[in-house]
Short mmCIF file of C-alpha atoms in Angstrom, two decimals:
data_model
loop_
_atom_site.label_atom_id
_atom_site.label_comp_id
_atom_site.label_asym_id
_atom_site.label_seq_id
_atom_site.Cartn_x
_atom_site.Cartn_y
_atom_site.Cartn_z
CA UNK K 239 -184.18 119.22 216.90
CA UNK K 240 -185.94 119.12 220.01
CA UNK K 241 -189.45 120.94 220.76
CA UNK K 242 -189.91 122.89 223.39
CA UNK K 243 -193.23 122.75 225.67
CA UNK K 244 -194.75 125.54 223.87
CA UNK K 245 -194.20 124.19 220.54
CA UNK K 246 -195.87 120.96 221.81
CA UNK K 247 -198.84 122.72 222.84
CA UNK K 248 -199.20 123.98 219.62
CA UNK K 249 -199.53 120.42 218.30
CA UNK K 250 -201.54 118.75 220.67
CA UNK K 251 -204.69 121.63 219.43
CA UNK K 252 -204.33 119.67 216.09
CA UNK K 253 -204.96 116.41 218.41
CA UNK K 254 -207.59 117.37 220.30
CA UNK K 255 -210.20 119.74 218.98
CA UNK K 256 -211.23 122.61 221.39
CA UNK K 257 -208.30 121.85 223.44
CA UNK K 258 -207.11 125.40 224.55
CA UNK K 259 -203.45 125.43 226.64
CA UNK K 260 -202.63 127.83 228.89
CA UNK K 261 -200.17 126.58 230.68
CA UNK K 262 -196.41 124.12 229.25
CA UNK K 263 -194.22 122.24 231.19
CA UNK K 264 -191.65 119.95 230.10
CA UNK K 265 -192.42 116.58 231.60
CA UNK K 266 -189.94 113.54 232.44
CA UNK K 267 -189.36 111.04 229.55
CA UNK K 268 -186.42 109.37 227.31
CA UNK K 269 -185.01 112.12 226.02
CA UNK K 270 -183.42 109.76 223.60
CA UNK K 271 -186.88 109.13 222.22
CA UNK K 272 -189.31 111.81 223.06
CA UNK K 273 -190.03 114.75 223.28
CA UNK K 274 -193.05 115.46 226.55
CA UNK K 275 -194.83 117.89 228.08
CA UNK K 276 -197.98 118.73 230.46
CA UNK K 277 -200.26 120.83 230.03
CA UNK K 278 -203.47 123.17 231.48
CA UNK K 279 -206.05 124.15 229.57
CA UNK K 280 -208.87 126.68 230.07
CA UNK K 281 -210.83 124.56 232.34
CA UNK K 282 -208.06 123.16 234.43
CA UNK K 283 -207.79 120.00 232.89
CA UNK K 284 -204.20 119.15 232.28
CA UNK K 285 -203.18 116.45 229.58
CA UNK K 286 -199.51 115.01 228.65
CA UNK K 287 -198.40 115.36 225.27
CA UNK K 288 -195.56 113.08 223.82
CA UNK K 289 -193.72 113.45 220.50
CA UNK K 290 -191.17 110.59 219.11
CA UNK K 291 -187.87 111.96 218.09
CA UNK K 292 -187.21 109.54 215.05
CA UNK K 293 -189.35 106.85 213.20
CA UNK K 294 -189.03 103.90 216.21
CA UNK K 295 -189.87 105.72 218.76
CA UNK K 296 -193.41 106.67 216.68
CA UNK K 297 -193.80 103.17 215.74
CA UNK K 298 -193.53 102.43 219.60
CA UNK K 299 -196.19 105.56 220.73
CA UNK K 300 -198.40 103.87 217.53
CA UNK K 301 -197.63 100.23 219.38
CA UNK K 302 -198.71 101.57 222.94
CA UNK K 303 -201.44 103.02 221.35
CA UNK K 304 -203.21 99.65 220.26
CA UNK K 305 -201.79 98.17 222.86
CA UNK K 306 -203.80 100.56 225.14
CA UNK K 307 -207.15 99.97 223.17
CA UNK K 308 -206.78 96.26 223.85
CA UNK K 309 -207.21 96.60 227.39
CA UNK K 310 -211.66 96.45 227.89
CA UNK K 311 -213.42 98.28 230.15
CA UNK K 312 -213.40 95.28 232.31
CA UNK K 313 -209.88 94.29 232.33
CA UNK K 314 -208.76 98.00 233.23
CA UNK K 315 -211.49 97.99 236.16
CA UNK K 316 -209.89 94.69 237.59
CA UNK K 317 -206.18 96.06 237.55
CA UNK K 318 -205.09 98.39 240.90
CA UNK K 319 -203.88 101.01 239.08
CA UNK K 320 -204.61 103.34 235.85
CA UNK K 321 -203.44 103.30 232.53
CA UNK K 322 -203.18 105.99 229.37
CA UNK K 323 -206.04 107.07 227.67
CA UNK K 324 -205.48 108.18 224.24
CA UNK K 325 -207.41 111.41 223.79
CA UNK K 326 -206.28 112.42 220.09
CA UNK K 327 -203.08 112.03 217.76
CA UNK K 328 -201.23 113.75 215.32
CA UNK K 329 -199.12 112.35 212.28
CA UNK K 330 -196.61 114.99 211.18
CA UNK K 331 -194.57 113.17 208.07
CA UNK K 332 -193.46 110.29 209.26
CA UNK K 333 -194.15 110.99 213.21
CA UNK K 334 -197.46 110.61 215.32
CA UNK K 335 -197.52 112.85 218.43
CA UNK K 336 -200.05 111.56 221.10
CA UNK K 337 -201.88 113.96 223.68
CA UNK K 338 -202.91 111.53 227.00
CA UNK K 339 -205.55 112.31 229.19
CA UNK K 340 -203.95 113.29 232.89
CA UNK K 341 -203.59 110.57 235.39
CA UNK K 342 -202.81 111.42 238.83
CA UNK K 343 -199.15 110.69 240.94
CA UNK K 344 -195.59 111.90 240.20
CA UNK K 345 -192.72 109.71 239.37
CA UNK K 346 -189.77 108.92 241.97
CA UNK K 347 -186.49 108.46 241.93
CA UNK K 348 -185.37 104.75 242.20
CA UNK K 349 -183.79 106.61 245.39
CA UNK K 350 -186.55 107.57 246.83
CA UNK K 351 -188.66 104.35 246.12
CA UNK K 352 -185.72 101.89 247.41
CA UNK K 353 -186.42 104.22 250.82
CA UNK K 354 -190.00 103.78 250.66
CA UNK K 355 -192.54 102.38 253.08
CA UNK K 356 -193.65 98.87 252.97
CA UNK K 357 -196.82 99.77 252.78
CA UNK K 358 -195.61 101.29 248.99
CA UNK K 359 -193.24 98.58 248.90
CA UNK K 360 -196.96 96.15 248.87
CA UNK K 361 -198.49 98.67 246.27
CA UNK K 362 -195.84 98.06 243.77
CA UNK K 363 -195.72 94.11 244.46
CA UNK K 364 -199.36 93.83 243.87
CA UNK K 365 -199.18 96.29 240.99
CA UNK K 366 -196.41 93.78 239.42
CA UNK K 367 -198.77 91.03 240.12
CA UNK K 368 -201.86 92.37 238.27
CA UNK K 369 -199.75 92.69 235.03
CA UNK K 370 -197.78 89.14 235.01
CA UNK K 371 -201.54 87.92 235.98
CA UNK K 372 -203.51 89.41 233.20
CA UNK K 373 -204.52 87.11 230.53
CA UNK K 374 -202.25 85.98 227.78
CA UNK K 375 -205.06 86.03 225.28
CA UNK K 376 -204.72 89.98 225.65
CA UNK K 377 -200.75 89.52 224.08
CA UNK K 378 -201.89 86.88 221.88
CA UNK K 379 -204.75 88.70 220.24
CA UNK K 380 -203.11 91.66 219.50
CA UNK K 381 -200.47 89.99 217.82
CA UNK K 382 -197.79 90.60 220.15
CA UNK K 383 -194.17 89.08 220.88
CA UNK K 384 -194.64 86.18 223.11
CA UNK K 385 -191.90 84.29 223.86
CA UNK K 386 -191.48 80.46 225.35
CA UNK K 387 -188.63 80.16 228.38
CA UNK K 388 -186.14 78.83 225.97
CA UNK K 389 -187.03 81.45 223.26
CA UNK K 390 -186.58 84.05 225.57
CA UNK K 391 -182.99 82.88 226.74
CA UNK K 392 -182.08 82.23 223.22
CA UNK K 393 -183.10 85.68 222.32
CA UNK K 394 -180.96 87.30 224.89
CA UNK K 395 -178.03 85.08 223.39
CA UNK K 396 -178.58 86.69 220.28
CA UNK K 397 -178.15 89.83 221.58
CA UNK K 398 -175.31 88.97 223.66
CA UNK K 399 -173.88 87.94 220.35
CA UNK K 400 -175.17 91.58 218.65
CA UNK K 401 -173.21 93.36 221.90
CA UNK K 402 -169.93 91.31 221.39
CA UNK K 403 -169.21 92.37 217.56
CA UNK K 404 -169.42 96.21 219.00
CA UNK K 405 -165.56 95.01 220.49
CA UNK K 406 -166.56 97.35 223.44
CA UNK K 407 -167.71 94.96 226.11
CA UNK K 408 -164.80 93.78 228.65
CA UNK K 409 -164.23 89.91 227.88
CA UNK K 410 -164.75 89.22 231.60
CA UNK K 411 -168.46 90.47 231.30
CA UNK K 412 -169.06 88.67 227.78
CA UNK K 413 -167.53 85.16 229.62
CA UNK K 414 -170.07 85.80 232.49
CA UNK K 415 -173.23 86.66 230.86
CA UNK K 416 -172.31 83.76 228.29
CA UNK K 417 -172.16 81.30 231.12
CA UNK K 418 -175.00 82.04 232.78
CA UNK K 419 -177.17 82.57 229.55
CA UNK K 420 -175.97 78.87 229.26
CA UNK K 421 -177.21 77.70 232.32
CA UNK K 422 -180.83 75.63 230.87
CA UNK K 423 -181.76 75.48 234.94
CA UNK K 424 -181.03 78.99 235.65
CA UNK K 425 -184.29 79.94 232.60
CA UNK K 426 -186.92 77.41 233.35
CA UNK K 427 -190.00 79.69 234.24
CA UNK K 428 -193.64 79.76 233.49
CA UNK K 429 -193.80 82.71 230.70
CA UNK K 430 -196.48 85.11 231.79
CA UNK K 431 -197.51 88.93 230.42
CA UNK K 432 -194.63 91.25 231.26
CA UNK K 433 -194.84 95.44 231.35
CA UNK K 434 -191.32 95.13 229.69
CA UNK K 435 -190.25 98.50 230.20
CA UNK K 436 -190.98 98.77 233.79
CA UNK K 437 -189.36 101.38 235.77
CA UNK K 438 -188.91 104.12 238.17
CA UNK K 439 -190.34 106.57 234.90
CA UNK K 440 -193.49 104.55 234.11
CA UNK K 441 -194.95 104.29 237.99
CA UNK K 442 -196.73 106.97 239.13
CA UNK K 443 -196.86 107.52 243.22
CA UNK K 444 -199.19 109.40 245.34
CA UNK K 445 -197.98 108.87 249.10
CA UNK K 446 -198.09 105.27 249.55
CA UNK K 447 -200.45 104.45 246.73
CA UNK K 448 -199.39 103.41 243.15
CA UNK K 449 -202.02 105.25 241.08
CA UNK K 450 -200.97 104.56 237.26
CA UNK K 451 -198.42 102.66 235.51
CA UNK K 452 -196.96 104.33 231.69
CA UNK K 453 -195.03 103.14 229.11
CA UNK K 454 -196.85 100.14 227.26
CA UNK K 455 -194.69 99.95 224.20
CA UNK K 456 -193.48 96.22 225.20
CA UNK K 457 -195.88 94.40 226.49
CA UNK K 458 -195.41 90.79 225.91
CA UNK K 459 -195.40 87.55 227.00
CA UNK K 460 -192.18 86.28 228.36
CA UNK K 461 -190.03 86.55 231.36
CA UNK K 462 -191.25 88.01 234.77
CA UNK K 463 -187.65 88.99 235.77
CA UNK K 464 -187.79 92.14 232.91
CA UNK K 465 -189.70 93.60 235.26
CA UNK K 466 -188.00 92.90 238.02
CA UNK K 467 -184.84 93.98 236.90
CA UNK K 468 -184.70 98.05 237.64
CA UNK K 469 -185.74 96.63 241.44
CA UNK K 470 -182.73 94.83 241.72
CA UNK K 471 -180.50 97.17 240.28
CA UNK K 472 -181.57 99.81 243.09
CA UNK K 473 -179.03 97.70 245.10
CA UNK K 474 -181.56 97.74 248.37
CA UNK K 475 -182.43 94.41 249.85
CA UNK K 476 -184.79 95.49 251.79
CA UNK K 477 -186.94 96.91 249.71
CA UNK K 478 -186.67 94.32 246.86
CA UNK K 479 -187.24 91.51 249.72
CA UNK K 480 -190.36 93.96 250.66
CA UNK K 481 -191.64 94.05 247.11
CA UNK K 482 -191.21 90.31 246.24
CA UNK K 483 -192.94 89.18 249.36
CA UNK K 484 -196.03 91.00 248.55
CA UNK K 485 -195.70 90.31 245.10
CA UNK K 486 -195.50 86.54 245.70
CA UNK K 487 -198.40 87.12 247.78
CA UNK K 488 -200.87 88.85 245.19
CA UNK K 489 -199.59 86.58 242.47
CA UNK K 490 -201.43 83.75 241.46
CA UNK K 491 -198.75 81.55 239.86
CA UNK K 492 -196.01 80.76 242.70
CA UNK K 493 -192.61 83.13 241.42
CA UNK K 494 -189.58 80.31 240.35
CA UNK K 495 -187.02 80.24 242.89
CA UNK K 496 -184.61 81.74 240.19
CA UNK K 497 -186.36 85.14 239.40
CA UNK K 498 -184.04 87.64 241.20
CA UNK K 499 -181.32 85.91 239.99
CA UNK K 500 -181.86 86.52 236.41
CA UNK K 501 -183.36 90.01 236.93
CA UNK K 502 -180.12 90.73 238.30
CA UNK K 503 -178.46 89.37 235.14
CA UNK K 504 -180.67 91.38 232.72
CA UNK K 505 -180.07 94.87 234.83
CA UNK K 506 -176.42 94.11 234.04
CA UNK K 507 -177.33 93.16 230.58
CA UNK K 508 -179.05 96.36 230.15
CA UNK K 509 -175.48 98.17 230.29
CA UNK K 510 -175.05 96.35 227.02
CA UNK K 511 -177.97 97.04 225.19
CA UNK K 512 -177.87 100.65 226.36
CA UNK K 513 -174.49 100.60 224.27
CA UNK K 514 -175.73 99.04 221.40
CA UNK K 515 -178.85 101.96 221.23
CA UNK K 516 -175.91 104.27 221.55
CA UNK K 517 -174.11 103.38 218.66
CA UNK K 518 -176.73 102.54 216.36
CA UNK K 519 -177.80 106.22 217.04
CA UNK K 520 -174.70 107.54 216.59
CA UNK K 521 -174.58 108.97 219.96
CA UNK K 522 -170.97 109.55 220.82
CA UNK K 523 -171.73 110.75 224.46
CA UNK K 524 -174.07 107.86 224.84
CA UNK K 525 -171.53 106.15 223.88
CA UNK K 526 -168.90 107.15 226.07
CA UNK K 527 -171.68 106.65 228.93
CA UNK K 528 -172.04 103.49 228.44
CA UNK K 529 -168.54 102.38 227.81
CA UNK K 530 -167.63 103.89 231.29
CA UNK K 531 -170.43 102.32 233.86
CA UNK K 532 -169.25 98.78 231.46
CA UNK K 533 -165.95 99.31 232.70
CA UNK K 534 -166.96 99.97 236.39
CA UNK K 535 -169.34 97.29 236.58
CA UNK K 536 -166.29 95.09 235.58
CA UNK K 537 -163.91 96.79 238.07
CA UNK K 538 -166.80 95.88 241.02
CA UNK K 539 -166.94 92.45 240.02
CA UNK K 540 -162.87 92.00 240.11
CA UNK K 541 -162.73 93.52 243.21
CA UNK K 542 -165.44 91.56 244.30
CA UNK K 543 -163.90 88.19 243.23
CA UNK K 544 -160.72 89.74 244.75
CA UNK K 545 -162.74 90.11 248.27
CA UNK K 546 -163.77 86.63 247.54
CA UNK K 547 -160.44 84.70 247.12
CA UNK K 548 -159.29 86.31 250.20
CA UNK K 549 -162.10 85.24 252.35
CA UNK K 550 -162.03 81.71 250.71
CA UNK K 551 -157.87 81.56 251.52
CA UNK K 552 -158.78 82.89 255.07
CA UNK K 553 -161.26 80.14 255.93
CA UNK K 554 -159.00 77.36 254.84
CA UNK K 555 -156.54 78.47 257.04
CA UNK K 556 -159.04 78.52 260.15
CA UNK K 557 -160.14 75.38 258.68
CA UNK K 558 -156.42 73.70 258.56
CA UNK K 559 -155.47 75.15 262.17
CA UNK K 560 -158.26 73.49 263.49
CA UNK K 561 -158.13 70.09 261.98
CA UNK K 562 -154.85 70.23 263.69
CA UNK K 563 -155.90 71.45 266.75
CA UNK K 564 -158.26 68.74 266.58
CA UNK K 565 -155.70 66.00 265.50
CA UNK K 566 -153.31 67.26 268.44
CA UNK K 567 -156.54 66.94 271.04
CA UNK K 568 -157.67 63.41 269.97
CA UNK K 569 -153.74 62.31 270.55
CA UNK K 570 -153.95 63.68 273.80
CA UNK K 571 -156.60 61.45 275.18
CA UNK K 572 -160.59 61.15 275.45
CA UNK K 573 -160.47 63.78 277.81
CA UNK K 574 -159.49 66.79 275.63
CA UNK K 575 -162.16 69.42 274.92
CA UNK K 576 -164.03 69.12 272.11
CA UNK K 577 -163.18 71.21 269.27
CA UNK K 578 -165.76 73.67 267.06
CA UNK K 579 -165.50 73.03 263.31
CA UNK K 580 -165.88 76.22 261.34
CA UNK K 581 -168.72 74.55 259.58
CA UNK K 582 -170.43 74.56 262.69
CA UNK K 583 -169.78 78.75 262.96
CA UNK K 584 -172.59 81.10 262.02
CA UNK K 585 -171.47 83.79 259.21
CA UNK K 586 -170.75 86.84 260.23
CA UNK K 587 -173.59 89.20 260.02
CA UNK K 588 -173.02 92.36 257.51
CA UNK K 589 -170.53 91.05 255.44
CA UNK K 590 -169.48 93.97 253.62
CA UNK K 591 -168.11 91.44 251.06
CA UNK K 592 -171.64 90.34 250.25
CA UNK K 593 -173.64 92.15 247.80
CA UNK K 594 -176.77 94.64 248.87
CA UNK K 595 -179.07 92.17 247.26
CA UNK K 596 -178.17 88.30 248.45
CA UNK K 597 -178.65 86.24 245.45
CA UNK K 598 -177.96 82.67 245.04
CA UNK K 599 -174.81 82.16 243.07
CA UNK K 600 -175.20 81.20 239.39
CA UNK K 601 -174.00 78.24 238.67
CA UNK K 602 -171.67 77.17 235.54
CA UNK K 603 -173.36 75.66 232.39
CA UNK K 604 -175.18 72.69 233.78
CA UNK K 605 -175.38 70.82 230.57
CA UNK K 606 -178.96 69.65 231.14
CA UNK K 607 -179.88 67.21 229.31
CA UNK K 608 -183.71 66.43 227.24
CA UNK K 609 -184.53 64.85 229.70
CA UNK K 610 -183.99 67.26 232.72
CA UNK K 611 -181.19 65.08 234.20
CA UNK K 612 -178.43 67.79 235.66
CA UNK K 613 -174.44 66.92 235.54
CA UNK K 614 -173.20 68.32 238.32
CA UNK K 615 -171.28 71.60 236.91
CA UNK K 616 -167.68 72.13 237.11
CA UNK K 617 -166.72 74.76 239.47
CA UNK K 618 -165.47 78.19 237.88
CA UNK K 619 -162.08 79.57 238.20
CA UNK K 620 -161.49 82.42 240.33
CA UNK K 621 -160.24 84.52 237.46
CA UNK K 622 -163.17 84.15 236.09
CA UNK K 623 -166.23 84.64 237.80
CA UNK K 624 -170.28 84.27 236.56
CA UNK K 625 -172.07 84.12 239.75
CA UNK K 626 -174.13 86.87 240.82
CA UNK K 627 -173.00 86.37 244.20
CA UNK K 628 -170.21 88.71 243.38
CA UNK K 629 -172.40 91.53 241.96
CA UNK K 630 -172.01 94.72 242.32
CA UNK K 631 -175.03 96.41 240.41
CA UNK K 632 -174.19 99.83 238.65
CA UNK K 633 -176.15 102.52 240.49
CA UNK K 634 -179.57 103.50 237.98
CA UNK K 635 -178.31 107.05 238.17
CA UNK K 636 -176.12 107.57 235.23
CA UNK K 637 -178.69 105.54 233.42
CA UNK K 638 -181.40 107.87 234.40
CA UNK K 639 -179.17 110.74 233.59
CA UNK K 640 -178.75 109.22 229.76
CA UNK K 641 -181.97 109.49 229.24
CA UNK K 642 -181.45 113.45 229.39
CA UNK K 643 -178.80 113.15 226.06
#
């Protein structure tokens, strides 16, 4: 059952001591997972007050929480942006409800930040920066998940193993995330802290300035395309370009060549997992949801592949007509005019057959060897594409609207 603003109020005065609301507003959140609100109080202070739904989303809350309290003084001075306080918690049963001090901003949509400025475009690079540079003793001392390159891709197998028994994937998807989940080359990065739930939800804007980032129920060490991955999935080059550039900048690790590439792999992914949630909730619209953008996000990369084939059987036929024309010149004599290869011709600019965000295609299973040594990979069919070349991200909006179930 959920709680309405008021209701919340009413709790967070067993939180806080002396807090007096006088003012309840819902605020956003995963409606799947909590219940939120802001609130005024008698001096004008306002505070945010979140209450899990079910058991896992306390234990998360109860995670952020000591997740928050690892963070010093001196590490939270260093980073560009705020982060939660804590300012007093509840436990009702088997739930905690947590009342936050107010930080300053308002979420966007992914809309609205895809649009955005550079000059926000260099706030949320450097803000990415700050968190895959912080220190990985912070992870490792509070006995947090931290995960090696090949753990990481191994864990996503699993997973992609977990989403395949649920019968509700299409096979094409399954055959392409299997491939490039195979791919060793494709997952060699330098593991670094991740956000892990970074997204549109947990950034808070004020003009052009990032002023907090939310949501630290997964930090981690592991792989800095998780939080790359709702960027990518906006479907905007020019604003992911924008973001990775200053990013890249701030950073002080160089980003592997492969990180958009597999962020754009794990916002498809994501489709998948959202499923799995939805079953093991027993959420039949959720459900339903999910089953439908799976489905589309096949369709687009069909169509794409179909887009594809034609362009590839379109260029061999330019390419035949001139090695003719060629053939028929040279038996004319030395002094027929030289003839322009089409590997000579620039590309077309705004190839509508391209996706929004050009990605190097993924390649088929390399089959690397222990010793780094790289067969060169058999070419895929065209029935049965698993580059990313041919991606067509699902728009974030239904997701965002799931969160509302």
């Amino acid at each position: 059952m959920r709680r309405t603003p008021f209701e919340l109020a009413a709790v967070a005065t067993a939180a806080v001591p002396g807090l007096t609301p006088m003012a309840a507003a819902t605020a956003p959140d995963d409606a799947a997972d909590f219940d939120s609100a802001l609130l005024l109080d008698s001096e004008g202070k306002r505070w945010r007050v979140r209450s899990p739904r079910h058991p896992e989303a306390s234990t998360r809350l109860e995670t952020e929480f000591m997740i928050l309290r690892a963070f010093a003084p001196a590490i939270r001075a260093e980073l560009p942006f705020l982060m939660p306080t804590v300012a007093g918690t509840v436990r009702q049963g088997a739930l905690s409800t947590f009342v936050y001090a107010h930080l300053a901003g308002a979420t966007r949509s992914i809309e609205e930040l895809s649009t955005c400025s550079d000059a926000l475009a260099k706030e949320i690079g450097v803000a990415l920066a700050a968190v895959h540079d912080l220190p990985q003793s912070l992870v490792n001392n509070a006995d947090l998940p931290s995960y090696t390159a090949n753990e990481f891709r191994q864990r996503k197998l699993n997973e992609l193993d977990q989403a395949a028994t649920t019968g509700k994937i299409p096979p094409a998807l399954l055959r392409r995330w299997e491939h490039a989940l195979e791919d060793v080359a494709l997952w060699r990065f330098n593991p670094c802290v991740v956000h892990g739930d970074l997204h549109e939800d947990n950034l808070l804007v004020d003009g052009d300035s990032v002023t907090a980032v939310t949501g630290w129920t997964d930090l981690r060490i592991g792989d800095p395309a998780d939080d790359f991955a709702w960027l990518v999935a906006s479907n905007e080059q020019r604003f992911v370009e924008s973001v990775l550039r200053h990013y890249t900048e701030a950073r002080r690790d160089t980003p592997d060549g492969h990180l958009l590439r597999r962020s754009a792999l794990l916002a498809e992914f994501a489709l998948a997992q959202y499923l799995v949630k939805a079953l093991a909730a027993g959420h039949s619209e959720m459900t339903a949801e999910a089953e439908a953008m799976l489905k589309s996000l096949a369709d687009d990369i069909e169509e794409q592949n179909a887009l594809a084939a034609e362009e590839a059987d379109a260029a061999a036929e330019l390419a035949a007509a001139e090695l003719a024309a060629a053939e028929l010149a040279a038996a004319e004599g030395p002094a027929a005019p030289a003839v322009v290869m089409a590997s000579e011709e620039k590309a077309p600019e705004g190839d509508s057959a391209k996706p929004t965000v050009s990605v190097t295609a993924i390649p088929e299973p390399s089959g690397d060897s222990a010793d780094g040594i790289n067969p060169t990979p058999e070419a895929p069919s065209e029935a049965d594409d698993t580059s990313t070349t041919a991606l067509q991200i699902v728009e974030p909006a239904p997701l965002q609207d799931a969160k509302d179930h």
